[in-house]
Amino acid sequence: MHPFELDVHTHTVSSGHYTHDTVTDMIKYASKTGLRLLGISEHGPAIPHSCTLSYFQGLSMAPSMRMGIHVLYGAEVNITDFSGALDLPENIMKNLDYCIAGMHPPCLAPGTITENTDAYIRAMASPYIRIIAHPDDVKYPVDYPRLLEAAMDHHVLLEINNSSLAPGGYRGNTKENDRTILELCSKYRYPVLLSSDSHGHSHIGDFSHALSLIREINFPAGLVLNRSANEFLKLISRQR
Protein backbone atom coordinates (compact mmCIF):
# COMPACT_ATOMS: atom_id res chain seq x y z
CA MET A 1 0.00 0.00 0.00
CA HIS A 2 1.30 3.42 -0.96
CA PRO A 3 2.04 5.70 2.04
CA PHE A 4 0.40 8.64 0.23
CA GLU A 5 -2.95 8.90 -1.51
CA LEU A 6 -2.38 11.03 -4.59
CA ASP A 7 -0.10 12.13 -7.39
CA VAL A 8 -1.55 14.75 -9.74
CA HIS A 9 1.40 15.87 -11.88
CA THR A 10 1.85 13.11 -14.47
CA HIS A 11 2.08 12.89 -18.25
CA THR A 12 1.15 10.32 -20.90
CA VAL A 13 2.18 9.88 -24.53
CA SER A 14 -0.17 12.77 -25.35
CA SER A 15 2.36 15.26 -23.96
CA GLY A 16 4.60 14.30 -26.84
CA HIS A 17 7.85 13.25 -25.19
CA TYR A 18 9.64 10.63 -23.07
CA THR A 19 6.94 7.94 -23.01
CA HIS A 20 4.57 5.78 -25.02
CA ASP A 21 2.25 5.10 -22.04
CA THR A 22 -1.44 5.85 -22.41
CA VAL A 23 -3.89 7.04 -19.77
CA THR A 24 -4.96 3.40 -19.30
CA ASP A 25 -1.34 2.34 -18.69
CA MET A 26 -0.99 5.08 -16.07
CA ILE A 27 -4.19 4.15 -14.26
CA LYS A 28 -3.29 0.45 -14.17
CA TYR A 29 0.03 1.21 -12.53
CA ALA A 30 -1.38 3.77 -10.08
CA SER A 31 -4.08 1.31 -9.03
CA LYS A 32 -1.48 -1.39 -8.33
CA THR A 33 0.56 0.96 -6.15
CA GLY A 34 -2.40 1.69 -3.90
CA LEU A 35 -2.89 5.35 -4.77
CA ARG A 36 -6.46 6.56 -4.33
CA LEU A 37 -6.25 9.47 -6.74
CA LEU A 38 -4.30 10.02 -9.96
CA GLY A 39 -4.16 13.28 -11.88
CA ILE A 40 -3.27 13.39 -15.57
CA SER A 41 -1.86 16.82 -16.41
CA GLU A 42 -0.71 16.99 -20.01
CA HIS A 43 1.39 19.90 -21.21
CA GLY A 44 -0.46 22.82 -22.72
CA PRO A 45 -0.27 23.49 -26.47
CA ALA A 46 2.65 25.92 -26.31
CA ILE A 47 4.98 22.96 -25.66
CA PRO A 48 6.08 21.57 -29.03
CA HIS A 49 4.26 18.35 -30.04
CA SER A 50 1.93 18.45 -27.04
CA CYS A 51 -1.86 18.44 -26.86
CA THR A 52 -4.16 20.63 -28.92
CA LEU A 53 -7.07 22.62 -27.55
CA SER A 54 -9.48 19.93 -28.78
CA TYR A 55 -7.74 17.34 -26.57
CA PHE A 56 -8.46 19.38 -23.44
CA GLN A 57 -12.01 20.14 -24.59
CA GLY A 58 -12.75 16.40 -24.76
CA LEU A 59 -11.59 15.61 -21.22
CA SER A 60 -14.98 16.49 -19.71
CA MET A 61 -16.29 13.22 -21.15
CA ALA A 62 -13.58 11.03 -19.57
CA PRO A 63 -14.70 8.75 -16.69
CA SER A 64 -13.65 9.83 -13.20
CA MET A 65 -13.52 6.30 -11.72
CA ARG A 66 -11.44 3.62 -13.42
CA MET A 67 -9.99 0.39 -12.03
CA GLY A 68 -10.96 1.42 -8.52
CA ILE A 69 -9.08 4.70 -8.62
CA HIS A 70 -10.33 8.29 -8.80
CA VAL A 71 -8.89 9.96 -11.90
CA LEU A 72 -8.67 13.73 -12.38
CA TYR A 73 -8.07 15.32 -15.77
CA GLY A 74 -6.14 18.56 -15.73
CA ALA A 75 -3.40 20.42 -17.54
CA GLU A 76 0.08 21.73 -16.96
CA VAL A 77 -0.59 25.14 -18.43
CA ASN A 78 2.32 27.17 -19.74
CA ILE A 79 3.01 30.72 -18.60
CA THR A 80 3.90 32.47 -21.84
CA ASP A 81 4.90 35.99 -20.79
CA PHE A 82 5.72 37.99 -17.67
CA SER A 83 2.17 39.32 -17.45
CA GLY A 84 1.15 35.76 -16.48
CA ALA A 85 -0.57 34.89 -19.76
CA LEU A 86 -1.48 31.21 -20.09
CA ASP A 87 -1.65 28.96 -23.14
CA LEU A 88 -5.14 27.60 -22.44
CA PRO A 89 -8.20 29.87 -22.61
CA GLU A 90 -10.49 30.22 -19.61
CA ASN A 91 -13.41 28.50 -21.34
CA ILE A 92 -11.30 25.32 -21.51
CA MET A 93 -9.61 25.59 -18.09
CA LYS A 94 -12.94 26.01 -16.30
CA ASN A 95 -14.06 22.56 -17.46
CA LEU A 96 -10.90 20.77 -16.30
CA ASP A 97 -10.59 19.24 -12.83
CA TYR A 98 -7.55 21.39 -12.01
CA CYS A 99 -4.75 23.33 -13.65
CA ILE A 100 -1.06 23.55 -12.87
CA ALA A 101 0.90 26.58 -14.12
CA GLY A 102 4.58 26.43 -14.94
CA MET A 103 7.40 28.04 -16.88
CA HIS A 104 9.27 26.10 -19.55
CA PRO A 105 12.09 27.35 -21.81
CA PRO A 106 10.27 26.57 -25.09
CA CYS A 107 7.44 28.88 -24.00
CA LEU A 108 9.15 31.66 -22.03
CA ALA A 109 12.83 32.52 -21.75
CA PRO A 110 13.92 33.14 -18.14
CA GLY A 111 13.74 36.68 -16.84
CA THR A 112 14.93 38.51 -13.77
CA ILE A 113 13.90 37.49 -10.26
CA THR A 114 11.24 40.20 -10.31
CA GLU A 115 9.94 39.25 -13.76
CA ASN A 116 9.76 35.53 -12.95
CA THR A 117 8.08 36.13 -9.61
CA ASP A 118 5.57 38.55 -11.14
CA ALA A 119 4.75 36.03 -13.87
CA TYR A 120 3.94 33.31 -11.32
CA ILE A 121 1.90 35.67 -9.17
CA ARG A 122 -0.10 37.00 -12.11
CA ALA A 123 -0.77 33.44 -13.29
CA MET A 124 -2.10 32.64 -9.80
CA ALA A 125 -4.74 35.31 -10.27
CA SER A 126 -6.56 32.96 -12.65
CA PRO A 127 -9.30 31.20 -10.65
CA TYR A 128 -8.45 27.95 -12.42
CA ILE A 129 -4.80 27.69 -11.37
CA ARG A 130 -4.46 25.51 -8.27
CA ILE A 131 -0.78 24.51 -8.34
CA ILE A 132 2.51 26.10 -9.39
CA ALA A 133 4.75 23.58 -11.16
CA HIS A 134 8.42 23.21 -10.18
CA PRO A 135 8.96 26.74 -8.81
CA ASP A 136 12.43 25.48 -7.81
CA ASP A 137 13.89 25.66 -11.35
CA VAL A 138 17.25 27.41 -11.04
CA LYS A 139 16.87 28.84 -14.56
CA TYR A 140 13.92 30.91 -13.28
CA PRO A 141 15.09 32.58 -10.04
CA VAL A 142 12.23 33.61 -7.76
CA ASP A 143 11.60 35.78 -4.69
CA TYR A 144 10.23 32.95 -2.53
CA PRO A 145 8.77 35.02 0.32
CA ARG A 146 6.74 37.01 -2.24
CA LEU A 147 5.73 33.84 -4.05
CA LEU A 148 4.49 32.10 -0.91
CA GLU A 149 2.61 35.19 0.26
CA ALA A 150 0.78 35.28 -3.08
CA ALA A 151 0.15 31.52 -2.98
CA MET A 152 -1.49 31.87 0.42
CA ASP A 153 -3.57 34.82 -0.75
CA HIS A 154 -4.81 32.91 -3.82
CA HIS A 155 -5.08 29.47 -2.14
CA VAL A 156 -2.60 28.02 -4.63
CA LEU A 157 -0.21 25.17 -3.80
CA LEU A 158 3.53 25.25 -4.41
CA GLU A 159 4.84 21.94 -5.72
CA ILE A 160 7.87 20.05 -4.48
CA ASN A 161 8.79 18.28 -7.69
CA ASN A 162 10.54 14.94 -7.22
CA SER A 163 11.89 15.03 -10.77
CA SER A 164 13.61 18.35 -10.05
CA LEU A 165 15.44 16.82 -7.09
CA ALA A 166 16.59 13.70 -8.94
CA PRO A 167 20.37 13.57 -9.55
CA GLY A 168 21.24 15.14 -12.88
CA GLY A 169 17.83 16.77 -13.27
CA TYR A 170 17.62 19.27 -16.12
CA ARG A 171 16.35 22.05 -13.83
CA GLY A 172 19.76 22.22 -12.16
CA ASN A 173 20.58 21.72 -8.49
CA THR A 174 17.21 22.66 -7.02
CA LYS A 175 17.76 21.39 -3.49
CA GLU A 176 18.40 24.78 -1.88
CA ASN A 177 15.41 26.32 -3.63
CA ASP A 178 13.19 23.47 -2.45
CA ARG A 179 14.62 23.80 1.05
CA THR A 180 13.67 27.50 1.04
CA ILE A 181 10.12 26.71 -0.11
CA LEU A 182 9.70 24.06 2.58
CA GLU A 183 11.13 26.25 5.34
CA LEU A 184 8.76 29.09 4.42
CA CYS A 185 5.77 26.73 4.27
CA SER A 186 6.74 25.30 7.64
CA LYS A 187 7.07 28.78 9.14
CA TYR A 188 3.61 29.84 7.92
CA ARG A 189 1.99 26.39 8.34
CA TYR A 190 1.03 26.26 4.67
CA PRO A 191 0.69 22.86 2.94
CA VAL A 192 2.83 21.68 0.06
CA LEU A 193 2.10 19.18 -2.68
CA LEU A 194 4.60 16.48 -3.66
CA SER A 195 4.60 15.62 -7.36
CA SER A 196 6.37 12.92 -9.31
CA ASP A 197 6.17 14.74 -12.67
CA SER A 198 6.23 11.22 -14.08
CA HIS A 199 6.36 10.99 -17.87
CA GLY A 200 4.90 7.53 -18.26
CA HIS A 201 4.03 5.10 -15.51
CA SER A 202 7.45 4.33 -14.05
CA HIS A 203 7.66 7.16 -11.51
CA ILE A 204 4.00 7.56 -10.52
CA GLY A 205 3.85 8.08 -6.78
CA ASP A 206 7.65 8.30 -6.49
CA PHE A 207 8.46 11.09 -4.07
CA SER A 208 11.70 9.58 -2.78
CA HIS A 209 13.99 12.58 -3.37
CA ALA A 210 11.41 15.03 -2.03
CA LEU A 211 10.91 12.89 1.07
CA SER A 212 14.65 12.77 1.73
CA LEU A 213 14.71 16.57 1.87
CA ILE A 214 11.55 16.69 3.98
CA ARG A 215 13.11 14.36 6.52
CA GLU A 216 16.40 16.25 6.44
CA ILE A 217 14.77 19.50 7.52
CA ASN A 218 12.12 17.88 9.73
CA PHE A 219 9.25 19.34 7.71
CA PRO A 220 5.88 18.76 9.45
CA ALA A 221 4.24 15.63 8.05
CA GLY A 222 0.79 17.17 8.49
CA LEU A 223 1.62 19.85 5.91
CA VAL A 224 2.17 17.29 3.11
CA LEU A 225 -1.16 17.39 1.27
CA ASN A 226 -0.57 14.04 -0.46
CA ARG A 227 -1.58 12.33 2.76
CA SER A 228 -5.27 13.01 2.05
CA ALA A 229 -7.09 12.81 -1.27
CA ASN A 230 -10.17 14.26 0.40
CA GLU A 231 -8.29 17.35 1.59
CA PHE A 232 -6.82 17.88 -1.86
CA LEU A 233 -10.24 17.58 -3.50
CA LYS A 234 -11.67 20.08 -1.02
CA LEU A 235 -8.94 22.55 -1.89
CA ILE A 236 -9.34 22.36 -5.66
CA SER A 237 -13.14 22.57 -5.44
CA ARG A 238 -13.04 25.68 -3.25
CA GLN A 239 -14.45 28.78 -4.93
CA ARG A 240 -11.97 31.63 -5.41
mmCIF file of C-alpha atoms in Angstrom:
data_model
loop_
_atom_site.group_PDB
_atom_site.id
_atom_site.type_symbol
_atom_site.label_atom_id
_atom_site.label_comp_id
_atom_site.label_asym_id
_atom_site.label_seq_id
_atom_site.Cartn_x
_atom_site.Cartn_y
_atom_site.Cartn_z
ATOM 1 C CA MET A 1 0.000 0.000 0.000
ATOM 2 C CA HIS A 2 1.305 3.424 -0.959
ATOM 3 C CA PRO A 3 2.041 5.698 2.039
ATOM 4 C CA PHE A 4 0.402 8.638 0.232
ATOM 5 C CA GLU A 5 -2.948 8.900 -1.509
ATOM 6 C CA LEU A 6 -2.379 11.029 -4.592
ATOM 7 C CA ASP A 7 -0.103 12.127 -7.391
ATOM 8 C CA VAL A 8 -1.547 14.745 -9.736
ATOM 9 C CA HIS A 9 1.402 15.870 -11.876
ATOM 10 C CA THR A 10 1.846 13.115 -14.468
ATOM 11 C CA HIS A 11 2.076 12.893 -18.247
ATOM 12 C CA THR A 12 1.154 10.321 -20.896
ATOM 13 C CA VAL A 13 2.180 9.885 -24.526
ATOM 14 C CA SER A 14 -0.166 12.766 -25.348
ATOM 15 C CA SER A 15 2.358 15.256 -23.959
ATOM 16 C CA GLY A 16 4.605 14.300 -26.845
ATOM 17 C CA HIS A 17 7.851 13.248 -25.188
ATOM 18 C CA TYR A 18 9.637 10.634 -23.066
ATOM 19 C CA THR A 19 6.938 7.935 -23.007
ATOM 20 C CA HIS A 20 4.567 5.784 -25.016
ATOM 21 C CA ASP A 21 2.255 5.105 -22.040
ATOM 22 C CA THR A 22 -1.437 5.849 -22.415
ATOM 23 C CA VAL A 23 -3.891 7.037 -19.770
ATOM 24 C CA THR A 24 -4.964 3.401 -19.299
ATOM 25 C CA ASP A 25 -1.343 2.343 -18.687
ATOM 26 C CA MET A 26 -0.989 5.078 -16.073
ATOM 27 C CA ILE A 27 -4.192 4.155 -14.261
ATOM 28 C CA LYS A 28 -3.292 0.454 -14.172
ATOM 29 C CA TYR A 29 0.030 1.214 -12.530
ATOM 30 C CA ALA A 30 -1.382 3.773 -10.081
ATOM 31 C CA SER A 31 -4.077 1.312 -9.031
ATOM 32 C CA LYS A 32 -1.485 -1.388 -8.334
ATOM 33 C CA THR A 33 0.564 0.956 -6.153
ATOM 34 C CA GLY A 34 -2.401 1.689 -3.896
ATOM 35 C CA LEU A 35 -2.886 5.352 -4.770
ATOM 36 C CA ARG A 36 -6.464 6.555 -4.328
ATOM 37 C CA LEU A 37 -6.254 9.471 -6.743
ATOM 38 C CA LEU A 38 -4.300 10.016 -9.955
ATOM 39 C CA GLY A 39 -4.162 13.278 -11.877
ATOM 40 C CA ILE A 40 -3.266 13.391 -15.568
ATOM 41 C CA SER A 41 -1.861 16.825 -16.405
ATOM 42 C CA GLU A 42 -0.708 16.989 -20.009
ATOM 43 C CA HIS A 43 1.390 19.903 -21.209
ATOM 44 C CA GLY A 44 -0.462 22.821 -22.722
ATOM 45 C CA PRO A 45 -0.266 23.487 -26.465
ATOM 46 C CA ALA A 46 2.653 25.924 -26.311
ATOM 47 C CA ILE A 47 4.978 22.961 -25.657
ATOM 48 C CA PRO A 48 6.083 21.565 -29.028
ATOM 49 C CA HIS A 49 4.258 18.350 -30.038
ATOM 50 C CA SER A 50 1.929 18.455 -27.037
ATOM 51 C CA CYS A 51 -1.864 18.442 -26.856
ATOM 52 C CA THR A 52 -4.158 20.633 -28.918
ATOM 53 C CA LEU A 53 -7.073 22.622 -27.554
ATOM 54 C CA SER A 54 -9.481 19.931 -28.781
ATOM 55 C CA TYR A 55 -7.743 17.344 -26.570
ATOM 56 C CA PHE A 56 -8.461 19.378 -23.443
ATOM 57 C CA GLN A 57 -12.010 20.135 -24.590
ATOM 58 C CA GLY A 58 -12.747 16.404 -24.757
ATOM 59 C CA LEU A 59 -11.593 15.612 -21.224
ATOM 60 C CA SER A 60 -14.978 16.491 -19.709
ATOM 61 C CA MET A 61 -16.290 13.220 -21.153
ATOM 62 C CA ALA A 62 -13.584 11.027 -19.571
ATOM 63 C CA PRO A 63 -14.704 8.747 -16.691
ATOM 64 C CA SER A 64 -13.651 9.827 -13.200
ATOM 65 C CA MET A 65 -13.524 6.304 -11.718
ATOM 66 C CA ARG A 66 -11.440 3.619 -13.422
ATOM 67 C CA MET A 67 -9.987 0.395 -12.027
ATOM 68 C CA GLY A 68 -10.956 1.424 -8.525
ATOM 69 C CA ILE A 69 -9.080 4.700 -8.617
ATOM 70 C CA HIS A 70 -10.330 8.291 -8.799
ATOM 71 C CA VAL A 71 -8.889 9.965 -11.904
ATOM 72 C CA LEU A 72 -8.668 13.726 -12.378
ATOM 73 C CA TYR A 73 -8.067 15.315 -15.767
ATOM 74 C CA GLY A 74 -6.139 18.557 -15.727
ATOM 75 C CA ALA A 75 -3.402 20.416 -17.539
ATOM 76 C CA GLU A 76 0.076 21.731 -16.955
ATOM 77 C CA VAL A 77 -0.592 25.138 -18.434
ATOM 78 C CA ASN A 78 2.325 27.175 -19.737
ATOM 79 C CA ILE A 79 3.010 30.722 -18.604
ATOM 80 C CA THR A 80 3.899 32.466 -21.842
ATOM 81 C CA ASP A 81 4.895 35.987 -20.788
ATOM 82 C CA PHE A 82 5.716 37.987 -17.671
ATOM 83 C CA SER A 83 2.167 39.318 -17.452
ATOM 84 C CA GLY A 84 1.149 35.761 -16.476
ATOM 85 C CA ALA A 85 -0.570 34.895 -19.759
ATOM 86 C CA LEU A 86 -1.484 31.210 -20.086
ATOM 87 C CA ASP A 87 -1.649 28.961 -23.135
ATOM 88 C CA LEU A 88 -5.142 27.604 -22.439
ATOM 89 C CA PRO A 89 -8.204 29.873 -22.608
ATOM 90 C CA GLU A 90 -10.488 30.216 -19.607
ATOM 91 C CA ASN A 91 -13.413 28.502 -21.340
ATOM 92 C CA ILE A 92 -11.303 25.319 -21.506
ATOM 93 C CA MET A 93 -9.614 25.588 -18.093
ATOM 94 C CA LYS A 94 -12.940 26.013 -16.298
ATOM 95 C CA ASN A 95 -14.064 22.562 -17.463
ATOM 96 C CA LEU A 96 -10.899 20.769 -16.295
ATOM 97 C CA ASP A 97 -10.595 19.244 -12.825
ATOM 98 C CA TYR A 98 -7.552 21.391 -12.010
ATOM 99 C CA CYS A 99 -4.746 23.334 -13.649
ATOM 100 C CA ILE A 100 -1.056 23.550 -12.865
ATOM 101 C CA ALA A 101 0.900 26.577 -14.118
ATOM 102 C CA GLY A 102 4.582 26.434 -14.943
ATOM 103 C CA MET A 103 7.400 28.041 -16.876
ATOM 104 C CA HIS A 104 9.274 26.099 -19.545
ATOM 105 C CA PRO A 105 12.089 27.345 -21.814
ATOM 106 C CA PRO A 106 10.269 26.568 -25.094
ATOM 107 C CA CYS A 107 7.445 28.883 -24.001
ATOM 108 C CA LEU A 108 9.149 31.664 -22.031
ATOM 109 C CA ALA A 109 12.832 32.525 -21.747
ATOM 110 C CA PRO A 110 13.919 33.136 -18.139
ATOM 111 C CA GLY A 111 13.736 36.678 -16.844
ATOM 112 C CA THR A 112 14.931 38.506 -13.767
ATOM 113 C CA ILE A 113 13.896 37.485 -10.256
ATOM 114 C CA THR A 114 11.244 40.202 -10.315
ATOM 115 C CA GLU A 115 9.944 39.246 -13.761
ATOM 116 C CA ASN A 116 9.758 35.531 -12.948
ATOM 117 C CA THR A 117 8.076 36.131 -9.610
ATOM 118 C CA ASP A 118 5.573 38.550 -11.135
ATOM 119 C CA ALA A 119 4.746 36.034 -13.870
ATOM 120 C CA TYR A 120 3.943 33.312 -11.319
ATOM 121 C CA ILE A 121 1.898 35.666 -9.167
ATOM 122 C CA ARG A 122 -0.101 37.003 -12.110
ATOM 123 C CA ALA A 123 -0.773 33.440 -13.287
ATOM 124 C CA MET A 124 -2.098 32.639 -9.795
ATOM 125 C CA ALA A 125 -4.737 35.313 -10.269
ATOM 126 C CA SER A 126 -6.559 32.961 -12.646
ATOM 127 C CA PRO A 127 -9.297 31.204 -10.645
ATOM 128 C CA TYR A 128 -8.449 27.947 -12.424
ATOM 129 C CA ILE A 129 -4.796 27.688 -11.372
ATOM 130 C CA ARG A 130 -4.457 25.514 -8.268
ATOM 131 C CA ILE A 131 -0.784 24.513 -8.343
ATOM 132 C CA ILE A 132 2.510 26.098 -9.394
ATOM 133 C CA ALA A 133 4.753 23.582 -11.157
ATOM 134 C CA HIS A 134 8.423 23.205 -10.181
ATOM 135 C CA PRO A 135 8.960 26.739 -8.814
ATOM 136 C CA ASP A 136 12.428 25.479 -7.814
ATOM 137 C CA ASP A 137 13.886 25.662 -11.350
ATOM 138 C CA VAL A 138 17.247 27.406 -11.044
ATOM 139 C CA LYS A 139 16.868 28.844 -14.555
ATOM 140 C CA TYR A 140 13.925 30.907 -13.280
ATOM 141 C CA PRO A 141 15.091 32.585 -10.038
ATOM 142 C CA VAL A 142 12.234 33.608 -7.757
ATOM 143 C CA ASP A 143 11.597 35.776 -4.693
ATOM 144 C CA TYR A 144 10.232 32.951 -2.533
ATOM 145 C CA PRO A 145 8.765 35.023 0.323
ATOM 146 C CA ARG A 146 6.737 37.014 -2.238
ATOM 147 C CA LEU A 147 5.731 33.840 -4.045
ATOM 148 C CA LEU A 148 4.494 32.102 -0.907
ATOM 149 C CA GLU A 149 2.605 35.187 0.256
ATOM 150 C CA ALA A 150 0.777 35.277 -3.076
ATOM 151 C CA ALA A 151 0.155 31.518 -2.985
ATOM 152 C CA MET A 152 -1.491 31.867 0.424
ATOM 153 C CA ASP A 153 -3.568 34.823 -0.752
ATOM 154 C CA HIS A 154 -4.808 32.905 -3.815
ATOM 155 C CA HIS A 155 -5.078 29.465 -2.137
ATOM 156 C CA VAL A 156 -2.596 28.016 -4.628
ATOM 157 C CA LEU A 157 -0.206 25.168 -3.799
ATOM 158 C CA LEU A 158 3.531 25.246 -4.414
ATOM 159 C CA GLU A 159 4.836 21.944 -5.724
ATOM 160 C CA ILE A 160 7.867 20.051 -4.485
ATOM 161 C CA ASN A 161 8.786 18.281 -7.690
ATOM 162 C CA ASN A 162 10.545 14.943 -7.222
ATOM 163 C CA SER A 163 11.890 15.031 -10.770
ATOM 164 C CA SER A 164 13.607 18.347 -10.048
ATOM 165 C CA LEU A 165 15.442 16.817 -7.090
ATOM 166 C CA ALA A 166 16.590 13.698 -8.943
ATOM 167 C CA PRO A 167 20.366 13.572 -9.554
ATOM 168 C CA GLY A 168 21.244 15.140 -12.880
ATOM 169 C CA GLY A 169 17.833 16.767 -13.273
ATOM 170 C CA TYR A 170 17.619 19.267 -16.123
ATOM 171 C CA ARG A 171 16.346 22.051 -13.829
ATOM 172 C CA GLY A 172 19.757 22.215 -12.161
ATOM 173 C CA ASN A 173 20.579 21.716 -8.494
ATOM 174 C CA THR A 174 17.213 22.657 -7.021
ATOM 175 C CA LYS A 175 17.762 21.393 -3.488
ATOM 176 C CA GLU A 176 18.404 24.782 -1.883
ATOM 177 C CA ASN A 177 15.406 26.323 -3.629
ATOM 178 C CA ASP A 178 13.190 23.474 -2.447
ATOM 179 C CA ARG A 179 14.622 23.800 1.047
ATOM 180 C CA THR A 180 13.675 27.497 1.042
ATOM 181 C CA ILE A 181 10.119 26.713 -0.105
ATOM 182 C CA LEU A 182 9.701 24.060 2.578
ATOM 183 C CA GLU A 183 11.131 26.248 5.337
ATOM 184 C CA LEU A 184 8.761 29.089 4.421
ATOM 185 C CA CYS A 185 5.774 26.728 4.274
ATOM 186 C CA SER A 186 6.743 25.297 7.642
ATOM 187 C CA LYS A 187 7.070 28.779 9.140
ATOM 188 C CA TYR A 188 3.612 29.837 7.924
ATOM 189 C CA ARG A 189 1.994 26.392 8.336
ATOM 190 C CA TYR A 190 1.026 26.257 4.672
ATOM 191 C CA PRO A 191 0.691 22.863 2.941
ATOM 192 C CA VAL A 192 2.830 21.679 0.056
ATOM 193 C CA LEU A 193 2.105 19.175 -2.683
ATOM 194 C CA LEU A 194 4.599 16.483 -3.662
ATOM 195 C CA SER A 195 4.604 15.615 -7.357
ATOM 196 C CA SER A 196 6.367 12.920 -9.314
ATOM 197 C CA ASP A 197 6.167 14.740 -12.674
ATOM 198 C CA SER A 198 6.229 11.224 -14.077
ATOM 199 C CA HIS A 199 6.362 10.988 -17.868
ATOM 200 C CA GLY A 200 4.896 7.535 -18.262
ATOM 201 C CA HIS A 201 4.029 5.102 -15.513
ATOM 202 C CA SER A 202 7.446 4.326 -14.052
ATOM 203 C CA HIS A 203 7.659 7.162 -11.509
ATOM 204 C CA ILE A 204 3.999 7.562 -10.525
ATOM 205 C CA GLY A 205 3.845 8.082 -6.777
ATOM 206 C CA ASP A 206 7.645 8.296 -6.490
ATOM 207 C CA PHE A 207 8.457 11.093 -4.070
ATOM 208 C CA SER A 208 11.699 9.576 -2.777
ATOM 209 C CA HIS A 209 13.986 12.578 -3.374
ATOM 210 C CA ALA A 210 11.414 15.029 -2.025
ATOM 211 C CA LEU A 211 10.914 12.888 1.070
ATOM 212 C CA SER A 212 14.650 12.768 1.726
ATOM 213 C CA LEU A 213 14.710 16.570 1.874
ATOM 214 C CA ILE A 214 11.547 16.693 3.977
ATOM 215 C CA ARG A 215 13.109 14.356 6.524
ATOM 216 C CA GLU A 216 16.399 16.246 6.439
ATOM 217 C CA ILE A 217 14.766 19.504 7.517
ATOM 218 C CA ASN A 218 12.116 17.875 9.730
ATOM 219 C CA PHE A 219 9.248 19.342 7.711
ATOM 220 C CA PRO A 220 5.878 18.763 9.446
ATOM 221 C CA ALA A 221 4.236 15.631 8.045
ATOM 222 C CA GLY A 222 0.794 17.171 8.493
ATOM 223 C CA LEU A 223 1.615 19.846 5.911
ATOM 224 C CA VAL A 224 2.165 17.288 3.110
ATOM 225 C CA LEU A 225 -1.156 17.390 1.271
ATOM 226 C CA ASN A 226 -0.570 14.038 -0.461
ATOM 227 C CA ARG A 227 -1.585 12.334 2.764
ATOM 228 C CA SER A 228 -5.271 13.008 2.052
ATOM 229 C CA ALA A 229 -7.085 12.805 -1.275
ATOM 230 C CA ASN A 230 -10.170 14.260 0.401
ATOM 231 C CA GLU A 231 -8.292 17.348 1.593
ATOM 232 C CA PHE A 232 -6.817 17.881 -1.863
ATOM 233 C CA LEU A 233 -10.237 17.581 -3.499
ATOM 234 C CA LYS A 234 -11.671 20.078 -1.020
ATOM 235 C CA LEU A 235 -8.940 22.551 -1.889
ATOM 236 C CA ILE A 236 -9.344 22.360 -5.662
ATOM 237 C CA SER A 237 -13.136 22.575 -5.437
ATOM 238 C CA ARG A 238 -13.045 25.683 -3.249
ATOM 239 C CA GLN A 239 -14.450 28.778 -4.932
ATOM 240 C CA ARG A 240 -11.974 31.626 -5.408
#
